[in-house]
Amino acid sequence: MAFGVVKTIIQALHNATNQCSTLLSLHEPTFAGNEWTYVKETIDTGWVSTAGKYVNDFEVRLQEYTGAKRAIAVANGTAALHVALLLAGVERDTEVIMPALTFAATAAAAAYIGAVPHFADSEYATLGMDPDKLAAHLDAVAERRGNATYNRQTGRRIAAIVPMHTFGHPVRLDELCAVCEKWGIVMVEDSAESLGSFYKGKHTGLFGKLGILSFNGNKTITTGGGGAILTDDDALGDLAKHITTTAKLPHKWEYVHDMVGFNYRMPNLNAALGCAQMEQLPGFLQKKRTLAERYIKAFAGVDGVSFAAEPADSVSNYWLNAILLDKADMALREDILEKTNAAGFMTRPAWRLMNRLPMYAGAPRMDLSVAEDLEARLINIPSGAGLAG
Ligand SMILES: *Cc1c(COP(=O)(O)O)cnc(C)c1O
């Protein structure tokens, strides 16, 4: 029985990708535009590091594409999240509500500040934070004191809610915004995976006070390593730029810094790559959609699994495609991972839930039954734009 399922999965992967021999990685970058020209220019002119035109160019391109008033390019998505949480008012010994089903960086960014992750459950429709379950959980454990909301069980202030758009699929942002508003809790969107994903026509990352993007090598576009902070608040945008570039006051020669700043800036060399990648983003998204449509067709006839399609009210970038086993079955999951990788298709399980990592074992959490179920059922399959030909 299990063997039959695995065979049909491998057949579906062949059918959708037209590939059978070389190893297909999970998300290969595509460099088919002006990458070489722009990067070479930074080397030819010597402006590879903290000065040069590409950082500003890249930020403007991000603003124009997403509609964010401000985009601040930084060293990586994790750094962007660290600073976004700081600017949102997260402090030591406060709590940050985030999905248990996320990449480790979401929780790490809170931990850098000395804040405590507070894990929320996911829902099947979006694979992200469940707003209804969160609302019920807050009704049960939270208490409003003045302008702030506290966790009655731990006594700590709940400083932020951080939804994450899993594999590029937007969460139900309207409902989450309503929960944040009711409790006066700031939203920061971990939209690291969702460049090119829209909720009700608006780009993800713009619904909270701040949002972040990642341009790691495996994301929809890459700068080698990189990230960005998005915000519609000019003052926060200025502060984000200042604090991520060592908080140095402009002066002809004096080194005066007015805050503890971070050296989180994106080098010009990386931004040059980013500019070339941004020019190709619409094409990448089109190809990724074509690939997802091929997967939907190929997996329609496969018993025992379904394909994770974009949620209602949303346009997904289909960053990472995923199949979902009908039932949680760790032995079958292991078998599929083993045999698909052996057949040349890189597949990966979803992340180990954050609450199961040793650093966060004692962290507060709600019932996580859906996240636990998804963890045992999700498998990511090859997703690079290049696969759609
Ligand atoms: C990729 C990613 C990040 C971090 O981005 P880096 O650029 O790798 O630091 C954060 N959160 C999520 C959900 C991610 O997928």
Coordinates of C-alpha atoms and ligand atoms in Angstrom, one line a residue:
M1 CA 0.0 0.0 0.0
A2 CA 2.6 2.5 1.1
F3 CA 4.9 1.5 -1.7
G4 CA 2.1 2.2 -4.2
V5 CA 1.6 5.7 -2.8
V6 CA 5.4 6.5 -3.0
K7 CA 5.5 5.3 -6.6
T8 CA 2.6 7.4 -7.7
I9 CA 4.1 10.5 -5.9
I10 CA 7.4 10.0 -7.8
Q11 CA 5.5 9.6 -11.0
A12 CA 3.6 12.9 -10.3
L13 CA 6.9 14.7 -9.6
H14 CA 8.2 13.4 -13.0
N15 CA 5.0 14.5 -14.8
A16 CA 5.0 18.0 -13.3
T17 CA 8.7 18.8 -13.8
N18 CA 9.5 16.8 -16.9
Q19 CA 12.7 15.8 -15.1
C20 CA 14.1 12.4 -14.4
S21 CA 17.8 12.3 -14.1
T22 CA 19.6 15.2 -12.4
L23 CA 18.9 16.0 -8.7
L24 CA 16.3 18.7 -8.5
S25 CA 16.9 20.9 -5.5
L26 CA 14.1 22.5 -3.4
H27 CA 14.6 26.0 -4.7
E28 CA 17.4 26.8 -7.1
P29 CA 18.0 30.5 -7.9
T30 CA 17.7 31.7 -11.5
F31 CA 20.2 34.2 -12.8
A32 CA 19.0 35.1 -16.3
G33 CA 19.1 38.9 -16.3
N34 CA 21.5 41.8 -15.5
E35 CA 23.1 40.0 -12.5
W36 CA 26.6 39.8 -14.1
T37 CA 26.5 43.4 -15.4
Y38 CA 25.4 45.0 -12.1
V39 CA 27.6 42.9 -9.8
K40 CA 30.6 43.5 -12.1
E41 CA 30.0 47.2 -12.0
T42 CA 30.3 47.2 -8.2
I43 CA 33.7 45.4 -8.5
D44 CA 34.9 47.6 -11.4
T45 CA 34.1 50.8 -9.5
G46 CA 35.3 49.5 -6.1
W47 CA 31.9 50.2 -4.5
V48 CA 31.2 46.7 -3.1
S49 CA 30.5 47.6 0.5
T50 CA 28.8 50.4 2.4
A51 CA 28.5 53.0 -0.3
G52 CA 27.3 52.9 -3.9
K53 CA 24.0 53.3 -5.7
Y54 CA 22.5 49.8 -5.7
V55 CA 21.3 49.7 -2.1
N56 CA 19.1 52.8 -2.6
D57 CA 18.0 51.4 -6.1
F58 CA 17.1 48.1 -4.6
E59 CA 15.1 49.8 -1.8
V60 CA 13.2 51.9 -4.3
R61 CA 12.4 48.8 -6.4
L62 CA 11.1 47.0 -3.3
Q63 CA 8.9 50.0 -2.4
E64 CA 7.5 50.3 -5.9
Y65 CA 6.8 46.6 -6.2
T66 CA 5.2 46.0 -2.7
G67 CA 3.6 49.4 -2.3
A68 CA 5.4 49.9 1.1
K69 CA 6.2 53.5 1.9
R70 CA 9.6 52.4 3.1
A71 CA 11.8 49.4 2.5
I72 CA 15.2 49.2 4.3
A73 CA 17.6 46.6 2.9
V74 CA 19.6 44.7 5.5
A75 CA 22.0 41.8 5.8
N76 CA 19.4 39.0 6.0
G77 CA 15.8 38.3 7.0
T78 CA 16.7 37.3 10.5
A79 CA 18.4 40.7 11.1
A80 CA 15.3 42.4 9.6
L81 CA 13.1 40.5 12.1
H82 CA 15.4 41.3 15.0
V83 CA 15.2 45.0 14.3
A84 CA 11.5 45.0 13.4
L85 CA 10.7 43.5 16.8
L86 CA 12.8 46.0 18.6
L87 CA 11.1 48.9 16.7
A88 CA 7.7 47.4 17.5
G89 CA 8.5 47.7 21.2
V90 CA 9.4 44.1 22.1
E91 CA 11.6 44.2 25.2
R92 CA 13.3 41.7 27.5
D93 CA 10.8 39.5 29.4
T94 CA 7.9 40.3 27.2
E95 CA 6.2 37.7 25.0
V96 CA 5.9 37.4 21.3
I97 CA 3.1 35.3 19.9
M98 CA 4.2 33.4 16.8
P99 CA 3.2 30.1 15.0
A100 CA 4.9 27.0 16.4
L101 CA 5.1 25.9 12.7
T102 CA 7.8 28.3 11.4
F103 CA 11.4 28.6 10.5
A104 CA 13.8 29.0 13.5
A105 CA 14.6 32.6 12.8
T106 CA 11.1 33.8 13.9
A107 CA 11.7 32.6 17.4
A108 CA 15.5 33.4 17.4
A109 CA 14.7 37.1 16.7
A110 CA 12.6 37.3 19.8
A111 CA 15.1 35.4 21.9
Y112 CA 17.9 37.9 20.8
I113 CA 16.0 40.6 22.6
G114 CA 15.5 38.4 25.7
A115 CA 11.8 38.1 24.9
V116 CA 9.9 34.8 25.1
P117 CA 8.2 33.2 22.2
H118 CA 4.6 32.2 22.8
F119 CA 3.5 29.6 20.4
A120 CA 0.2 29.7 18.5
D121 CA -1.5 27.0 16.5
S122 CA -1.9 26.9 12.7
E123 CA -5.0 26.3 10.5
Y124 CA -5.3 23.9 7.6
A125 CA -6.6 26.5 5.1
T126 CA -3.5 28.7 5.1
L127 CA -0.9 26.6 7.0
G128 CA -0.4 29.8 9.1
M129 CA -1.6 31.2 12.4
D130 CA -5.3 30.5 13.2
P131 CA -7.0 33.8 14.1
D132 CA -10.1 32.2 15.6
K133 CA -8.0 29.9 17.9
L134 CA -5.8 32.8 18.8
A135 CA -8.8 35.0 19.7
A136 CA -10.1 32.2 22.0
H137 CA -6.7 31.6 23.5
L138 CA -6.3 35.3 24.3
D139 CA -9.8 35.4 25.8
A140 CA -8.7 32.6 28.1
V141 CA -5.2 33.8 29.2
A142 CA -4.8 37.5 28.4
E143 CA -5.7 40.6 30.4
R144 CA -5.8 44.2 29.4
R145 CA -4.0 46.6 31.8
G146 CA -4.1 50.2 30.6
N147 CA -2.8 50.2 27.1
A148 CA -1.0 46.9 27.3
T149 CA -2.0 43.3 27.3
Y150 CA -0.6 40.8 29.8
N151 CA -0.4 37.0 29.9
R152 CA -2.2 36.3 33.3
Q153 CA -0.4 32.9 33.5
T154 CA 3.1 34.3 33.2
G155 CA 2.7 37.9 34.2
R156 CA 4.5 39.0 31.1
R157 CA 3.4 41.7 28.7
I158 CA 2.4 40.4 25.3
A159 CA 4.4 42.8 23.1
A160 CA 3.8 41.5 19.5
I161 CA 2.0 39.1 17.3
V162 CA 4.1 37.7 14.5
P163 CA 2.1 35.8 11.8
M164 CA 4.2 34.0 9.1
H165 CA 3.0 33.4 5.6
T166 CA 4.0 29.7 5.3
F167 CA 5.6 28.8 2.0
G168 CA 4.3 32.1 0.6
H169 CA 0.6 31.4 1.4
P170 CA -1.0 34.5 3.1
V171 CA -2.7 34.0 6.5
R172 CA -6.2 35.5 7.2
L173 CA -4.8 39.0 7.8
D174 CA -8.2 40.8 8.3
E175 CA -9.1 38.5 11.2
L176 CA -5.6 38.6 12.7
C177 CA -5.6 42.4 12.5
A178 CA -8.9 42.5 14.3
V179 CA -7.4 40.3 17.1
C180 CA -4.4 42.7 17.4
E181 CA -6.6 45.7 17.5
K182 CA -8.9 44.3 20.1
W183 CA -6.0 43.6 22.5
G184 CA -3.8 46.6 21.5
I185 CA -1.0 44.3 20.4
V186 CA 1.4 45.3 17.6
M187 CA 1.6 43.1 14.6
V188 CA 4.9 42.4 12.9
E189 CA 4.6 40.2 9.8
D190 CA 7.3 37.6 9.1
S191 CA 6.8 37.8 5.4
A192 CA 10.2 36.4 4.7
E193 CA 8.7 33.8 2.4
S194 CA 6.1 35.9 0.7
L195 CA 7.6 38.4 -1.7
G196 CA 5.0 38.5 -4.5
S197 CA 2.1 37.2 -2.3
F198 CA -0.9 39.4 -1.9
Y199 CA -3.9 39.4 0.5
K200 CA -7.0 41.0 -0.9
G201 CA -4.9 42.9 -3.4
K202 CA -2.4 44.3 -0.9
H203 CA 1.2 42.9 -0.6
T204 CA 1.9 40.9 2.5
G205 CA 4.2 42.5 5.0
L206 CA 2.1 45.8 4.9
F207 CA -0.7 44.8 7.3
G208 CA 1.3 45.1 10.5
K209 CA 3.3 48.0 11.9
L210 CA 6.3 46.4 10.3
G211 CA 7.0 43.5 8.0
I212 CA 10.1 41.8 6.8
L213 CA 11.4 40.0 3.7
S214 CA 14.3 37.6 3.1
F215 CA 16.5 37.3 0.0
N216 CA 18.4 34.2 1.1
G217 CA 19.7 31.9 -1.7
N218 CA 16.6 29.7 -1.6
K219 CA 13.9 32.4 -1.5
T220 CA 11.9 33.8 -4.4
I221 CA 14.6 36.3 -5.3
T222 CA 18.1 36.3 -3.8
T223 CA 20.8 38.8 -3.0
G224 CA 23.1 36.0 -1.9
G225 CA 22.1 36.8 1.6
G226 CA 19.8 39.7 2.5
G227 CA 16.6 41.0 3.9
A228 CA 14.4 44.0 4.2
I229 CA 12.2 45.8 6.7
L230 CA 8.9 47.1 5.3
T231 CA 6.9 49.9 6.9
D232 CA 4.4 52.6 6.0
D233 CA 5.6 54.7 8.9
D234 CA 8.3 57.2 7.8
A235 CA 9.6 57.8 11.3
L236 CA 10.0 54.0 11.9
G237 CA 11.6 53.8 8.4
D238 CA 14.2 56.4 9.3
L239 CA 14.9 54.8 12.6
A240 CA 15.2 51.3 10.9
K241 CA 17.8 52.7 8.5
H242 CA 19.7 54.5 11.3
I243 CA 19.9 51.6 13.7
T244 CA 20.8 49.0 11.0
T245 CA 23.7 51.2 9.8
T246 CA 25.5 51.6 13.2
A247 CA 23.4 54.6 14.3
K248 CA 26.2 56.9 13.1
L249 CA 25.3 60.6 13.0
P250 CA 26.2 62.2 9.6
H251 CA 29.5 64.1 9.9
K252 CA 32.4 64.9 7.6
W253 CA 34.9 62.9 9.8
E254 CA 33.6 62.4 13.4
Y255 CA 32.5 59.0 14.6
V256 CA 29.5 59.8 16.7
H257 CA 26.8 57.3 17.3
D258 CA 23.7 58.2 19.3
M259 CA 22.3 54.6 20.0
V260 CA 23.6 51.1 20.2
G261 CA 23.4 50.4 16.4
F262 CA 23.7 47.2 14.4
N263 CA 26.0 46.6 11.5
Y264 CA 23.1 45.0 9.6
R265 CA 23.4 46.9 6.4
M266 CA 23.2 45.2 3.0
P267 CA 26.4 45.6 1.0
N268 CA 26.2 47.3 -2.4
L269 CA 27.4 44.1 -4.1
N270 CA 24.4 42.2 -2.8
A271 CA 22.0 44.9 -3.6
A272 CA 23.3 44.9 -7.2
L273 CA 22.3 41.3 -7.5
G274 CA 19.0 42.2 -5.9
C275 CA 18.3 44.9 -8.5
A276 CA 18.8 42.4 -11.3
Q277 CA 16.6 39.9 -9.5
M278 CA 13.8 42.4 -9.0
E279 CA 13.7 43.0 -12.8
Q280 CA 12.8 39.3 -13.2
L281 CA 10.4 38.9 -10.3
P282 CA 7.2 39.0 -12.3
G283 CA 8.6 36.4 -14.6
F284 CA 9.7 34.2 -11.7
L285 CA 6.2 34.4 -10.2
Q286 CA 4.5 33.5 -13.5
K287 CA 6.8 30.4 -13.8
K288 CA 6.2 29.4 -10.2
R289 CA 2.5 29.6 -10.7
T290 CA 2.8 27.5 -13.9
L291 CA 4.7 24.9 -11.9
A292 CA 2.2 24.9 -9.1
E293 CA -0.6 24.4 -11.6
R294 CA 1.3 21.4 -13.1
Y295 CA 1.7 19.9 -9.6
I296 CA -2.0 20.4 -8.9
K297 CA -2.8 18.5 -12.0
A298 CA -0.2 15.8 -11.4
F299 CA -1.3 15.2 -7.8
A300 CA -5.0 15.3 -8.5
G301 CA -5.0 11.6 -9.3
V302 CA -2.7 10.5 -6.4
D303 CA -4.6 8.8 -3.6
G304 CA -3.4 9.6 -0.1
V305 CA -2.0 13.1 -0.7
S306 CA -3.2 16.5 -1.7
F307 CA -1.4 19.6 -2.9
A308 CA -1.3 22.8 -0.8
A309 CA -3.0 25.4 -3.0
E310 CA -3.2 29.1 -2.4
P311 CA -5.9 30.1 0.2
A312 CA -9.0 32.1 -0.5
D313 CA -8.7 35.9 -0.9
S314 CA -5.0 35.6 -1.7
V315 CA -2.5 35.4 -4.5
S316 CA 0.4 33.2 -3.3
N317 CA 3.9 33.4 -4.7
Y318 CA 4.0 29.6 -4.4
W319 CA 7.5 30.0 -2.9
L320 CA 7.8 26.4 -1.7
N321 CA 5.3 23.8 -3.1
A322 CA 4.1 21.3 -0.6
I323 CA 2.1 18.1 -0.6
L324 CA 0.0 17.0 2.4
L325 CA -0.4 13.4 3.4
D326 CA -4.1 12.6 4.1
K327 CA -3.2 11.2 7.5
A328 CA -0.3 11.8 9.9
D329 CA 2.0 8.8 9.3
M330 CA 5.6 9.3 10.2
A331 CA 6.7 5.9 8.7
L332 CA 5.1 6.8 5.4
R333 CA 6.6 10.3 5.5
E334 CA 10.0 8.9 6.1
D335 CA 9.6 6.4 3.3
I336 CA 8.5 9.2 0.9
L337 CA 11.4 11.4 1.9
E338 CA 13.9 8.5 1.5
K339 CA 12.6 7.4 -1.9
T340 CA 11.9 10.7 -3.6
N341 CA 15.4 12.0 -2.6
A342 CA 16.9 8.7 -4.0
A343 CA 14.9 9.3 -7.2
G344 CA 16.5 12.7 -7.7
F345 CA 13.8 15.0 -6.3
M346 CA 14.9 16.9 -3.2
T347 CA 12.0 16.8 -0.8
R348 CA 12.0 18.0 2.8
P349 CA 9.7 17.8 5.8
A350 CA 8.2 20.9 7.3
W351 CA 10.2 22.4 10.2
R352 CA 10.4 20.7 13.5
L353 CA 7.9 22.7 15.6
M354 CA 9.5 25.4 17.6
N355 CA 8.0 24.2 21.0
R356 CA 9.8 20.9 20.4
L357 CA 13.3 22.6 20.2
P358 CA 15.3 22.5 23.4
M359 CA 15.7 26.3 23.7
Y360 CA 11.9 26.8 23.8
A361 CA 10.8 23.7 25.7
G362 CA 9.4 25.8 28.5
A363 CA 7.9 28.6 26.4
P364 CA 4.2 29.4 26.8
R365 CA 1.9 27.9 24.1
M366 CA -1.7 27.2 23.3
D367 CA -3.1 23.8 22.1
L368 CA -1.0 23.0 19.0
S369 CA -2.9 20.0 17.7
V370 CA -3.2 21.3 14.1
A371 CA 0.5 22.3 13.9
E372 CA 1.4 18.9 15.2
D373 CA -0.7 17.2 12.7
L374 CA 0.7 19.4 9.8
E375 CA 4.2 18.7 11.0
A376 CA 3.7 15.0 10.4
R377 CA 1.9 15.5 7.0
L378 CA 3.7 18.2 5.1
I379 CA 6.4 17.5 2.5
N380 CA 8.0 20.3 0.4
I381 CA 8.8 19.4 -3.2
P382 CA 11.1 21.1 -5.8
S383 CA 9.9 24.7 -6.5
G384 CA 12.4 26.8 -8.3
A385 CA 11.1 29.1 -11.1
G386 CA 13.5 27.3 -13.5
L387 CA 11.5 24.1 -13.3
A388 CA 8.6 25.6 -15.3
G389 CA 10.9 26.0 -18.3
Ligands
LIG1 C1 14.0 32.6 5.4 C2 13.2 32.9 6.6 C3 13.7 33.8 7.6 C4 15.0 34.4 7.7 O1 15.6 34.8 6.6 P1 17.2 34.8 6.4 O2 17.4 35.7 5.3 O3 17.6 33.4 6.1 O4 17.9 35.2 7.7 C5 12.8 34.2 8.6 N1 11.6 33.6 8.7 C6 11.1 32.7 7.8 C7 9.8 32.2 8.0 C8 11.9 32.3 6.8 O5 11.5 31.4 5.9

